[in-house]
Amino acid sequence: MQDIVDFRSELEETLSWRMLEYLSLKNLLDADEHVPMIKALIVMLYAHFEGFFKDCLEIYINYINSSDKQLYEFNDSLIAAALSREYGMFENINRRCKILTSDPPVENFLHRFHRRKELTRIFTSSFLLNQIRIDEKIINTQSNLDYGVMQENLYILGLDYNYFESQKDFINRLVNLRNSVAHGSQKGPINPIELEKIEKTIFEVMTEIITYLYEFCYENKYLKTNNNVIG
């Protein structure tokens, strides 16, 4: 298993360079009152927020994947995440039974039963005794990381999807402002006081993500116990 200190260091490193880049831009724009500073900063702040969130979840996945524990020992969300490919095959209605020579309708009980049989074979084999392996592609920020999308990604990875509830409005406000600026519909200026509030909260969220993931992993909450299963 990856060392927990190294795990936290990775998280802090991705925060450090992103904050440095953002603050460097802010200082540069502060020196030129003719530059539409706030709009540029909103776009940059969102870009780093989304990138940071994705980086952290990828680091978390890599940490989980470094474990030598067997799949069945993890919480149900992580097991389901590790089985994403298998469930995807089951849900794919285009995967049809080719054993019989007849040509049944496009989707009927035979095809569904065939996919169920394949899934049953996985669960009745020693598959759950394998080491856990989660594909990073399961993370999907949808290039629009509002609070709901954050919740979806946290939930999929067995994390507390309500952890950032108190910052919900600021997260959504940042996304809405970024979309307005990026799509050219934000004609008027953005209140600098509002930017300061959003910036402060977003940096707090980014810092809290590190603390939360570190404590979650340090306390082995990714393992299956009655107290650790979320949702």
JSON list of C-alpha atoms in Angstrom, two decimals:
[
{"chain": "A", "resi": 1, "resn": "MET", "atom": "CA", "xyz": [0.00, 0.00, 0.00]},
{"chain": "A", "resi": 2, "resn": "GLN", "atom": "CA", "xyz": [1.22, 3.48, -0.80]},
{"chain": "A", "resi": 3, "resn": "ASP", "atom": "CA", "xyz": [2.53, 5.36, 2.22]},
{"chain": "A", "resi": 4, "resn": "ILE", "atom": "CA", "xyz": [-0.21, 7.60, 3.66]},
{"chain": "A", "resi": 5, "resn": "VAL", "atom": "CA", "xyz": [2.25, 10.49, 4.06]},
{"chain": "A", "resi": 6, "resn": "ASP", "atom": "CA", "xyz": [3.15, 10.29, 0.37]},
{"chain": "A", "resi": 7, "resn": "PHE", "atom": "CA", "xyz": [-0.56, 10.20, -0.42]},
{"chain": "A", "resi": 8, "resn": "ARG", "atom": "CA", "xyz": [-1.14, 13.48, 1.41]},
{"chain": "A", "resi": 9, "resn": "SER", "atom": "CA", "xyz": [1.96, 15.02, -0.15]},
{"chain": "A", "resi": 10, "resn": "GLU", "atom": "CA", "xyz": [0.55, 14.34, -3.62]},
{"chain": "A", "resi": 11, "resn": "LEU", "atom": "CA", "xyz": [-2.70, 16.03, -2.69]},
{"chain": "A", "resi": 12, "resn": "GLU", "atom": "CA", "xyz": [-0.91, 19.07, -1.26]},
{"chain": "A", "resi": 13, "resn": "GLU", "atom": "CA", "xyz": [1.37, 19.37, -4.27]},
{"chain": "A", "resi": 14, "resn": "THR", "atom": "CA", "xyz": [-1.52, 19.66, -6.72]},
{"chain": "A", "resi": 15, "resn": "LEU", "atom": "CA", "xyz": [-3.08, 22.34, -4.51]},
{"chain": "A", "resi": 16, "resn": "SER", "atom": "CA", "xyz": [0.17, 24.25, -4.11]},
{"chain": "A", "resi": 17, "resn": "TRP", "atom": "CA", "xyz": [0.97, 24.78, -7.79]},
{"chain": "A", "resi": 18, "resn": "ARG", "atom": "CA", "xyz": [-2.62, 25.62, -8.66]},
{"chain": "A", "resi": 19, "resn": "MET", "atom": "CA", "xyz": [-2.92, 28.26, -5.94]},
{"chain": "A", "resi": 20, "resn": "LEU", "atom": "CA", "xyz": [0.44, 29.71, -6.93]},
{"chain": "A", "resi": 21, "resn": "GLU", "atom": "CA", "xyz": [-0.60, 30.04, -10.57]},
{"chain": "A", "resi": 22, "resn": "TYR", "atom": "CA", "xyz": [-3.93, 31.61, -9.67]},
{"chain": "A", "resi": 23, "resn": "LEU", "atom": "CA", "xyz": [-2.44, 34.11, -7.23]},
{"chain": "A", "resi": 24, "resn": "SER", "atom": "CA", "xyz": [0.32, 35.00, -9.71]},
{"chain": "A", "resi": 25, "resn": "LEU", "atom": "CA", "xyz": [-2.33, 35.87, -12.29]},
{"chain": "A", "resi": 26, "resn": "LYS", "atom": "CA", "xyz": [-4.27, 37.84, -9.70]},
{"chain": "A", "resi": 27, "resn": "ASN", "atom": "CA", "xyz": [-1.21, 39.87, -8.76]},
{"chain": "A", "resi": 28, "resn": "LEU", "atom": "CA", "xyz": [-0.43, 40.51, -12.42]},
{"chain": "A", "resi": 29, "resn": "LEU", "atom": "CA", "xyz": [-3.92, 41.73, -13.19]},
{"chain": "A", "resi": 30, "resn": "ASP", "atom": "CA", "xyz": [-4.06, 43.84, -10.05]},
{"chain": "A", "resi": 31, "resn": "ALA", "atom": "CA", "xyz": [-1.22, 45.90, -11.50]},
{"chain": "A", "resi": 32, "resn": "ASP", "atom": "CA", "xyz": [-3.25, 46.82, -14.60]},
{"chain": "A", "resi": 33, "resn": "GLU", "atom": "CA", "xyz": [-6.58, 48.48, -13.91]},
{"chain": "A", "resi": 34, "resn": "HIS", "atom": "CA", "xyz": [-7.52, 48.34, -17.61]},
{"chain": "A", "resi": 35, "resn": "VAL", "atom": "CA", "xyz": [-7.62, 44.54, -17.67]},
{"chain": "A", "resi": 36, "resn": "PRO", "atom": "CA", "xyz": [-11.03, 42.91, -17.01]},
{"chain": "A", "resi": 37, "resn": "MET", "atom": "CA", "xyz": [-9.47, 41.21, -14.02]},
{"chain": "A", "resi": 38, "resn": "ILE", "atom": "CA", "xyz": [-12.43, 39.64, -12.28]},
{"chain": "A", "resi": 39, "resn": "LYS", "atom": "CA", "xyz": [-13.79, 37.84, -15.33]},
{"chain": "A", "resi": 40, "resn": "ALA", "atom": "CA", "xyz": [-10.38, 36.37, -16.09]},
{"chain": "A", "resi": 41, "resn": "LEU", "atom": "CA", "xyz": [-9.96, 35.31, -12.48]},
{"chain": "A", "resi": 42, "resn": "ILE", "atom": "CA", "xyz": [-13.38, 33.64, -12.38]},
{"chain": "A", "resi": 43, "resn": "VAL", "atom": "CA", "xyz": [-12.46, 31.48, -15.37]},
{"chain": "A", "resi": 44, "resn": "MET", "atom": "CA", "xyz": [-9.03, 30.65, -13.91]},
{"chain": "A", "resi": 45, "resn": "LEU", "atom": "CA", "xyz": [-10.44, 29.90, -10.45]},
{"chain": "A", "resi": 46, "resn": "TYR", "atom": "CA", "xyz": [-13.00, 27.49, -11.87]},
{"chain": "A", "resi": 47, "resn": "ALA", "atom": "CA", "xyz": [-10.42, 25.77, -14.09]},
{"chain": "A", "resi": 48, "resn": "HIS", "atom": "CA", "xyz": [-8.17, 25.11, -11.12]},
{"chain": "A", "resi": 49, "resn": "PHE", "atom": "CA", "xyz": [-11.08, 24.04, -8.92]},
{"chain": "A", "resi": 50, "resn": "GLU", "atom": "CA", "xyz": [-12.26, 21.45, -11.44]},
{"chain": "A", "resi": 51, "resn": "GLY", "atom": "CA", "xyz": [-8.72, 20.29, -12.21]},
{"chain": "A", "resi": 52, "resn": "PHE", "atom": "CA", "xyz": [-7.86, 20.03, -8.53]},
{"chain": "A", "resi": 53, "resn": "PHE", "atom": "CA", "xyz": [-10.99, 18.05, -7.71]},
{"chain": "A", "resi": 54, "resn": "LYS", "atom": "CA", "xyz": [-10.28, 15.59, -10.52]},
{"chain": "A", "resi": 55, "resn": "ASP", "atom": "CA", "xyz": [-6.60, 15.31, -9.53]},
{"chain": "A", "resi": 56, "resn": "CYS", "atom": "CA", "xyz": [-7.55, 14.53, -5.93]},
{"chain": "A", "resi": 57, "resn": "LEU", "atom": "CA", "xyz": [-9.98, 11.79, -6.90]},
{"chain": "A", "resi": 58, "resn": "GLU", "atom": "CA", "xyz": [-7.40, 10.25, -9.23]},
{"chain": "A", "resi": 59, "resn": "ILE", "atom": "CA", "xyz": [-4.81, 10.31, -6.43]},
{"chain": "A", "resi": 60, "resn": "TYR", "atom": "CA", "xyz": [-7.40, 8.70, -4.15]},
{"chain": "A", "resi": 61, "resn": "ILE", "atom": "CA", "xyz": [-8.13, 5.99, -6.72]},
{"chain": "A", "resi": 62, "resn": "ASN", "atom": "CA", "xyz": [-4.42, 5.30, -7.16]},
{"chain": "A", "resi": 63, "resn": "TYR", "atom": "CA", "xyz": [-4.07, 5.01, -3.39]},
{"chain": "A", "resi": 64, "resn": "ILE", "atom": "CA", "xyz": [-6.94, 2.51, -3.24]},
{"chain": "A", "resi": 65, "resn": "ASN", "atom": "CA", "xyz": [-5.52, 0.57, -6.17]},
{"chain": "A", "resi": 66, "resn": "SER", "atom": "CA", "xyz": [-2.17, 0.29, -4.40]},
{"chain": "A", "resi": 67, "resn": "SER", "atom": "CA", "xyz": [-3.80, -1.84, -1.70]},
{"chain": "A", "resi": 68, "resn": "ASP", "atom": "CA", "xyz": [-3.09, -5.56, -1.58]},
{"chain": "A", "resi": 69, "resn": "LYS", "atom": "CA", "xyz": [-6.50, -6.23, -0.02]},
{"chain": "A", "resi": 70, "resn": "GLN", "atom": "CA", "xyz": [-9.12, -8.22, -1.89]},
{"chain": "A", "resi": 71, "resn": "LEU", "atom": "CA", "xyz": [-12.06, -6.61, -3.62]},
{"chain": "A", "resi": 72, "resn": "TYR", "atom": "CA", "xyz": [-14.72, -7.92, -1.24]},
{"chain": "A", "resi": 73, "resn": "GLU", "atom": "CA", "xyz": [-13.06, -6.13, 1.69]},
{"chain": "A", "resi": 74, "resn": "PHE", "atom": "CA", "xyz": [-13.94, -2.65, 0.36]},
{"chain": "A", "resi": 75, "resn": "ASN", "atom": "CA", "xyz": [-17.15, -0.70, 0.78]},
{"chain": "A", "resi": 76, "resn": "ASP", "atom": "CA", "xyz": [-19.96, -1.40, -1.66]},
{"chain": "A", "resi": 77, "resn": "SER", "atom": "CA", "xyz": [-19.44, 1.77, -3.71]},
{"chain": "A", "resi": 78, "resn": "LEU", "atom": "CA", "xyz": [-15.79, 0.93, -4.39]},
{"chain": "A", "resi": 79, "resn": "ILE", "atom": "CA", "xyz": [-16.69, -2.64, -5.31]},
{"chain": "A", "resi": 80, "resn": "ALA", "atom": "CA", "xyz": [-19.30, -1.32, -7.75]},
{"chain": "A", "resi": 81, "resn": "ALA", "atom": "CA", "xyz": [-16.75, 1.17, -9.12]},
{"chain": "A", "resi": 82, "resn": "ALA", "atom": "CA", "xyz": [-14.24, -1.63, -9.65]},
{"chain": "A", "resi": 83, "resn": "LEU", "atom": "CA", "xyz": [-16.94, -3.64, -11.44]},
{"chain": "A", "resi": 84, "resn": "SER", "atom": "CA", "xyz": [-17.82, -0.73, -13.74]},
{"chain": "A", "resi": 85, "resn": "ARG", "atom": "CA", "xyz": [-16.74, -2.61, -16.88]},
{"chain": "A", "resi": 86, "resn": "GLU", "atom": "CA", "xyz": [-18.68, -5.73, -15.93]},
{"chain": "A", "resi": 87, "resn": "TYR", "atom": "CA", "xyz": [-21.84, -3.79, -15.11]},
{"chain": "A", "resi": 88, "resn": "GLY", "atom": "CA", "xyz": [-21.44, -1.84, -18.33]},
{"chain": "A", "resi": 89, "resn": "MET", "atom": "CA", "xyz": [-21.42, -5.10, -20.28]},
{"chain": "A", "resi": 90, "resn": "PHE", "atom": "CA", "xyz": [-24.57, -6.22, -18.46]},
{"chain": "A", "resi": 91, "resn": "GLU", "atom": "CA", "xyz": [-26.38, -2.94, -19.18]},
{"chain": "A", "resi": 92, "resn": "ASN", "atom": "CA", "xyz": [-25.40, -2.87, -22.86]},
{"chain": "A", "resi": 93, "resn": "ILE", "atom": "CA", "xyz": [-28.55, -3.91, -24.71]},
{"chain": "A", "resi": 94, "resn": "ASN", "atom": "CA", "xyz": [-26.52, -4.38, -27.90]},
{"chain": "A", "resi": 95, "resn": "ARG", "atom": "CA", "xyz": [-24.75, -7.41, -26.40]},
{"chain": "A", "resi": 96, "resn": "ARG", "atom": "CA", "xyz": [-26.92, -10.21, -27.68]},
{"chain": "A", "resi": 97, "resn": "CYS", "atom": "CA", "xyz": [-26.91, -13.93, -27.14]},
{"chain": "A", "resi": 98, "resn": "LYS", "atom": "CA", "xyz": [-25.15, -15.60, -30.09]},
{"chain": "A", "resi": 99, "resn": "ILE", "atom": "CA", "xyz": [-25.47, -19.16, -28.87]},
{"chain": "A", "resi": 100, "resn": "LEU", "atom": "CA", "xyz": [-28.84, -19.85, -30.49]},
{"chain": "A", "resi": 101, "resn": "THR", "atom": "CA", "xyz": [-29.13, -19.88, -34.28]},
{"chain": "A", "resi": 102, "resn": "SER", "atom": "CA", "xyz": [-32.51, -18.16, -34.36]},
{"chain": "A", "resi": 103, "resn": "ASP", "atom": "CA", "xyz": [-32.73, -14.40, -34.65]},
{"chain": "A", "resi": 104, "resn": "PRO", "atom": "CA", "xyz": [-34.93, -13.14, -31.78]},
{"chain": "A", "resi": 105, "resn": "PRO", "atom": "CA", "xyz": [-36.13, -9.55, -31.46]},
{"chain": "A", "resi": 106, "resn": "VAL", "atom": "CA", "xyz": [-33.57, -6.84, -30.74]},
{"chain": "A", "resi": 107, "resn": "GLU", "atom": "CA", "xyz": [-34.12, -6.92, -26.99]},
{"chain": "A", "resi": 108, "resn": "ASN", "atom": "CA", "xyz": [-36.06, -9.69, -25.28]},
{"chain": "A", "resi": 109, "resn": "PHE", "atom": "CA", "xyz": [-35.75, -11.92, -22.26]},
{"chain": "A", "resi": 110, "resn": "LEU", "atom": "CA", "xyz": [-33.19, -14.21, -23.94]},
{"chain": "A", "resi": 111, "resn": "HIS", "atom": "CA", "xyz": [-30.64, -11.43, -24.36]},
{"chain": "A", "resi": 112, "resn": "ARG", "atom": "CA", "xyz": [-31.25, -10.09, -20.86]},
{"chain": "A", "resi": 113, "resn": "PHE", "atom": "CA", "xyz": [-30.91, -13.59, -19.44]},
{"chain": "A", "resi": 114, "resn": "HIS", "atom": "CA", "xyz": [-27.66, -14.11, -21.35]},
{"chain": "A", "resi": 115, "resn": "ARG", "atom": "CA", "xyz": [-26.18, -10.96, -19.80]},
{"chain": "A", "resi": 116, "resn": "ARG", "atom": "CA", "xyz": [-27.42, -12.00, -16.37]},
{"chain": "A", "resi": 117, "resn": "LYS", "atom": "CA", "xyz": [-25.72, -15.36, -16.83]},
{"chain": "A", "resi": 118, "resn": "GLU", "atom": "CA", "xyz": [-22.42, -13.66, -17.68]},
{"chain": "A", "resi": 119, "resn": "LEU", "atom": "CA", "xyz": [-22.69, -11.43, -14.59]},
{"chain": "A", "resi": 120, "resn": "THR", "atom": "CA", "xyz": [-23.58, -14.42, -12.43]},
{"chain": "A", "resi": 121, "resn": "ARG", "atom": "CA", "xyz": [-20.46, -16.21, -13.67]},
{"chain": "A", "resi": 122, "resn": "ILE", "atom": "CA", "xyz": [-18.36, -13.30, -12.42]},
{"chain": "A", "resi": 123, "resn": "PHE", "atom": "CA", "xyz": [-19.91, -13.26, -8.95]},
{"chain": "A", "resi": 124, "resn": "THR", "atom": "CA", "xyz": [-19.80, -17.03, -8.52]},
{"chain": "A", "resi": 125, "resn": "SER", "atom": "CA", "xyz": [-16.14, -17.16, -9.50]},
{"chain": "A", "resi": 126, "resn": "SER", "atom": "CA", "xyz": [-13.24, -15.98, -7.38]},
{"chain": "A", "resi": 127, "resn": "PHE", "atom": "CA", "xyz": [-13.47, -12.52, -8.93]},
{"chain": "A", "resi": 128, "resn": "LEU", "atom": "CA", "xyz": [-14.12, -10.76, -5.61]},
{"chain": "A", "resi": 129, "resn": "LEU", "atom": "CA", "xyz": [-10.92, -12.29, -4.26]},
{"chain": "A", "resi": 130, "resn": "ASN", "atom": "CA", "xyz": [-8.84, -10.27, -6.73]},
{"chain": "A", "resi": 131, "resn": "GLN", "atom": "CA", "xyz": [-7.06, -7.09, -5.71]},
{"chain": "A", "resi": 132, "resn": "ILE", "atom": "CA", "xyz": [-9.13, -3.97, -6.26]},
{"chain": "A", "resi": 133, "resn": "ARG", "atom": "CA", "xyz": [-8.60, -2.07, -9.51]},
{"chain": "A", "resi": 134, "resn": "ILE", "atom": "CA", "xyz": [-10.65, 1.02, -10.30]},
{"chain": "A", "resi": 135, "resn": "ASP", "atom": "CA", "xyz": [-10.39, 2.78, -13.66]},
{"chain": "A", "resi": 136, "resn": "GLU", "atom": "CA", "xyz": [-9.77, 6.53, -13.34]},
{"chain": "A", "resi": 137, "resn": "LYS", "atom": "CA", "xyz": [-12.20, 7.06, -16.22]},
{"chain": "A", "resi": 138, "resn": "ILE", "atom": "CA", "xyz": [-15.03, 6.56, -13.74]},
{"chain": "A", "resi": 139, "resn": "ILE", "atom": "CA", "xyz": [-14.44, 10.19, -12.67]},
{"chain": "A", "resi": 140, "resn": "ASN", "atom": "CA", "xyz": [-16.63, 12.52, -14.72]},
{"chain": "A", "resi": 141, "resn": "THR", "atom": "CA", "xyz": [-16.68, 16.23, -13.95]},
{"chain": "A", "resi": 142, "resn": "GLN", "atom": "CA", "xyz": [-18.71, 16.89, -17.12]},
{"chain": "A", "resi": 143, "resn": "SER", "atom": "CA", "xyz": [-16.72, 20.14, -17.59]},
{"chain": "A", "resi": 144, "resn": "ASN", "atom": "CA", "xyz": [-19.33, 21.70, -15.31]},
{"chain": "A", "resi": 145, "resn": "LEU", "atom": "CA", "xyz": [-18.36, 20.91, -11.74]},
{"chain": "A", "resi": 146, "resn": "ASP", "atom": "CA", "xyz": [-21.34, 22.20, -9.80]},
{"chain": "A", "resi": 147, "resn": "TYR", "atom": "CA", "xyz": [-22.27, 20.81, -6.41]},
{"chain": "A", "resi": 148, "resn": "GLY", "atom": "CA", "xyz": [-24.46, 18.05, -7.87]},
{"chain": "A", "resi": 149, "resn": "VAL", "atom": "CA", "xyz": [-21.63, 16.76, -10.07]},
{"chain": "A", "resi": 150, "resn": "MET", "atom": "CA", "xyz": [-19.29, 16.83, -7.06]},
{"chain": "A", "resi": 151, "resn": "GLN", "atom": "CA", "xyz": [-21.80, 14.74, -5.13]},
{"chain": "A", "resi": 152, "resn": "GLU", "atom": "CA", "xyz": [-22.07, 12.19, -7.94]},
{"chain": "A", "resi": 153, "resn": "ASN", "atom": "CA", "xyz": [-18.32, 11.63, -8.06]},
{"chain": "A", "resi": 154, "resn": "LEU", "atom": "CA", "xyz": [-17.94, 11.44, -4.29]},
{"chain": "A", "resi": 155, "resn": "TYR", "atom": "CA", "xyz": [-20.83, 8.98, -4.06]},
{"chain": "A", "resi": 156, "resn": "ILE", "atom": "CA", "xyz": [-19.43, 6.71, -6.77]},
{"chain": "A", "resi": 157, "resn": "LEU", "atom": "CA", "xyz": [-16.14, 6.44, -4.88]},
{"chain": "A", "resi": 158, "resn": "GLY", "atom": "CA", "xyz": [-17.72, 5.66, -1.52]},
{"chain": "A", "resi": 159, "resn": "LEU", "atom": "CA", "xyz": [-17.09, 9.12, -0.05]},
{"chain": "A", "resi": 160, "resn": "ASP", "atom": "CA", "xyz": [-19.41, 11.41, 1.89]},
{"chain": "A", "resi": 161, "resn": "TYR", "atom": "CA", "xyz": [-21.36, 13.17, -0.86]},
{"chain": "A", "resi": 162, "resn": "ASN", "atom": "CA", "xyz": [-22.83, 15.70, 1.61]},
{"chain": "A", "resi": 163, "resn": "TYR", "atom": "CA", "xyz": [-19.48, 16.71, 3.07]},
{"chain": "A", "resi": 164, "resn": "PHE", "atom": "CA", "xyz": [-19.41, 20.11, 1.32]},
{"chain": "A", "resi": 165, "resn": "GLU", "atom": "CA", "xyz": [-23.09, 20.95, 1.74]},
{"chain": "A", "resi": 166, "resn": "SER", "atom": "CA", "xyz": [-22.37, 24.20, 3.59]},
{"chain": "A", "resi": 167, "resn": "GLN", "atom": "CA", "xyz": [-20.35, 25.52, 0.61]},
{"chain": "A", "resi": 168, "resn": "LYS", "atom": "CA", "xyz": [-22.90, 24.44, -1.96]},
{"chain": "A", "resi": 169, "resn": "ASP", "atom": "CA", "xyz": [-24.10, 27.93, -2.93]},
{"chain": "A", "resi": 170, "resn": "PHE", "atom": "CA", "xyz": [-20.58, 29.29, -3.49]},
{"chain": "A", "resi": 171, "resn": "ILE", "atom": "CA", "xyz": [-19.61, 26.27, -5.61]},
{"chain": "A", "resi": 172, "resn": "ASN", "atom": "CA", "xyz": [-22.68, 26.66, -7.80]},
{"chain": "A", "resi": 173, "resn": "ARG", "atom": "CA", "xyz": [-22.21, 30.42, -8.03]},
{"chain": "A", "resi": 174, "resn": "LEU", "atom": "CA", "xyz": [-18.66, 29.96, -9.28]},
{"chain": "A", "resi": 175, "resn": "VAL", "atom": "CA", "xyz": [-19.83, 27.53, -11.96]},
{"chain": "A", "resi": 176, "resn": "ASN", "atom": "CA", "xyz": [-22.64, 29.83, -13.09]},
{"chain": "A", "resi": 177, "resn": "LEU", "atom": "CA", "xyz": [-20.35, 32.85, -13.29]},
{"chain": "A", "resi": 178, "resn": "ARG", "atom": "CA", "xyz": [-17.70, 30.88, -15.15]},
{"chain": "A", "resi": 179, "resn": "ASN", "atom": "CA", "xyz": [-20.28, 29.69, -17.68]},
{"chain": "A", "resi": 180, "resn": "SER", "atom": "CA", "xyz": [-21.58, 33.23, -18.18]},
{"chain": "A", "resi": 181, "resn": "VAL", "atom": "CA", "xyz": [-18.08, 34.57, -18.77]},
{"chain": "A", "resi": 182, "resn": "ALA", "atom": "CA", "xyz": [-16.92, 31.68, -20.95]},
{"chain": "A", "resi": 183, "resn": "HIS", "atom": "CA", "xyz": [-20.03, 31.81, -23.12]},
{"chain": "A", "resi": 184, "resn": "GLY", "atom": "CA", "xyz": [-19.89, 35.58, -23.48]},
{"chain": "A", "resi": 185, "resn": "SER", "atom": "CA", "xyz": [-23.22, 36.31, -21.78]},
{"chain": "A", "resi": 186, "resn": "GLN", "atom": "CA", "xyz": [-21.74, 38.15, -18.77]},
{"chain": "A", "resi": 187, "resn": "LYS", "atom": "CA", "xyz": [-21.87, 41.69, -20.13]},
{"chain": "A", "resi": 188, "resn": "GLY", "atom": "CA", "xyz": [-21.74, 43.57, -16.85]},
{"chain": "A", "resi": 189, "resn": "PRO", "atom": "CA", "xyz": [-18.94, 43.63, -14.30]},
{"chain": "A", "resi": 190, "resn": "ILE", "atom": "CA", "xyz": [-18.64, 41.15, -11.47]},
{"chain": "A", "resi": 191, "resn": "ASN", "atom": "CA", "xyz": [-18.62, 42.58, -7.97]},
{"chain": "A", "resi": 192, "resn": "PRO", "atom": "CA", "xyz": [-15.06, 42.30, -6.59]},
{"chain": "A", "resi": 193, "resn": "ILE", "atom": "CA", "xyz": [-16.43, 41.68, -3.09]},
{"chain": "A", "resi": 194, "resn": "GLU", "atom": "CA", "xyz": [-18.34, 38.69, -4.44]},
{"chain": "A", "resi": 195, "resn": "LEU", "atom": "CA", "xyz": [-15.17, 37.38, -6.09]},
{"chain": "A", "resi": 196, "resn": "GLU", "atom": "CA", "xyz": [-13.33, 37.60, -2.77]},
{"chain": "A", "resi": 197, "resn": "LYS", "atom": "CA", "xyz": [-16.06, 35.62, -1.01]},
{"chain": "A", "resi": 198, "resn": "ILE", "atom": "CA", "xyz": [-16.15, 32.95, -3.72]},
{"chain": "A", "resi": 199, "resn": "GLU", "atom": "CA", "xyz": [-12.37, 32.74, -3.90]},
{"chain": "A", "resi": 200, "resn": "LYS", "atom": "CA", "xyz": [-12.05, 32.37, -0.11]},
{"chain": "A", "resi": 201, "resn": "THR", "atom": "CA", "xyz": [-14.69, 29.63, 0.02]},
{"chain": "A", "resi": 202, "resn": "ILE", "atom": "CA", "xyz": [-13.31, 27.70, -2.96]},
{"chain": "A", "resi": 203, "resn": "PHE", "atom": "CA", "xyz": [-9.81, 27.70, -1.48]},
{"chain": "A", "resi": 204, "resn": "GLU", "atom": "CA", "xyz": [-11.32, 26.45, 1.78]},
{"chain": "A", "resi": 205, "resn": "VAL", "atom": "CA", "xyz": [-13.10, 23.65, -0.09]},
{"chain": "A", "resi": 206, "resn": "MET", "atom": "CA", "xyz": [-9.88, 22.67, -1.84]},
{"chain": "A", "resi": 207, "resn": "THR", "atom": "CA", "xyz": [-8.03, 22.55, 1.46]},
{"chain": "A", "resi": 208, "resn": "GLU", "atom": "CA", "xyz": [-10.84, 20.58, 3.09]},
{"chain": "A", "resi": 209, "resn": "ILE", "atom": "CA", "xyz": [-10.77, 18.02, 0.27]},
{"chain": "A", "resi": 210, "resn": "ILE", "atom": "CA", "xyz": [-7.18, 17.20, 1.22]},
{"chain": "A", "resi": 211, "resn": "THR", "atom": "CA", "xyz": [-7.99, 16.93, 4.92]},
{"chain": "A", "resi": 212, "resn": "TYR", "atom": "CA", "xyz": [-11.07, 14.82, 4.28]},
{"chain": "A", "resi": 213, "resn": "LEU", "atom": "CA", "xyz": [-9.40, 12.36, 1.89]},
{"chain": "A", "resi": 214, "resn": "TYR", "atom": "CA", "xyz": [-6.37, 12.03, 4.15]},
{"chain": "A", "resi": 215, "resn": "GLU", "atom": "CA", "xyz": [-8.46, 11.29, 7.25]},
{"chain": "A", "resi": 216, "resn": "PHE", "atom": "CA", "xyz": [-10.75, 8.97, 5.29]},
{"chain": "A", "resi": 217, "resn": "CYS", "atom": "CA", "xyz": [-7.81, 6.89, 4.11]},
{"chain": "A", "resi": 218, "resn": "TYR", "atom": "CA", "xyz": [-5.84, 7.14, 7.35]},
{"chain": "A", "resi": 219, "resn": "GLU", "atom": "CA", "xyz": [-8.83, 5.66, 9.23]},
{"chain": "A", "resi": 220, "resn": "ASN", "atom": "CA", "xyz": [-9.36, 2.98, 6.55]},
{"chain": "A", "resi": 221, "resn": "LYS", "atom": "CA", "xyz": [-12.91, 4.11, 5.95]},
{"chain": "A", "resi": 222, "resn": "TYR", "atom": "CA", "xyz": [-12.77, 2.71, 2.43]},
{"chain": "A", "resi": 223, "resn": "LEU", "atom": "CA", "xyz": [-13.06, -0.78, 3.90]},
{"chain": "A", "resi": 224, "resn": "LYS", "atom": "CA", "xyz": [-16.37, -2.53, 4.41]},
{"chain": "A", "resi": 225, "resn": "THR", "atom": "CA", "xyz": [-17.62, -2.06, 7.95]},
{"chain": "A", "resi": 226, "resn": "ASN", "atom": "CA", "xyz": [-21.06, -1.11, 9.17]},
{"chain": "A", "resi": 227, "resn": "ASN", "atom": "CA", "xyz": [-19.81, 2.36, 10.07]},
{"chain": "A", "resi": 228, "resn": "ASN", "atom": "CA", "xyz": [-18.02, 3.13, 6.81]},
{"chain": "A", "resi": 229, "resn": "VAL", "atom": "CA", "xyz": [-20.61, 2.43, 4.15]},
{"chain": "A", "resi": 230, "resn": "ILE", "atom": "CA", "xyz": [-22.02, 5.75, 2.90]},
{"chain": "A", "resi": 231, "resn": "GLY", "atom": "CA", "xyz": [-25.34, 5.76, 1.10]}
]
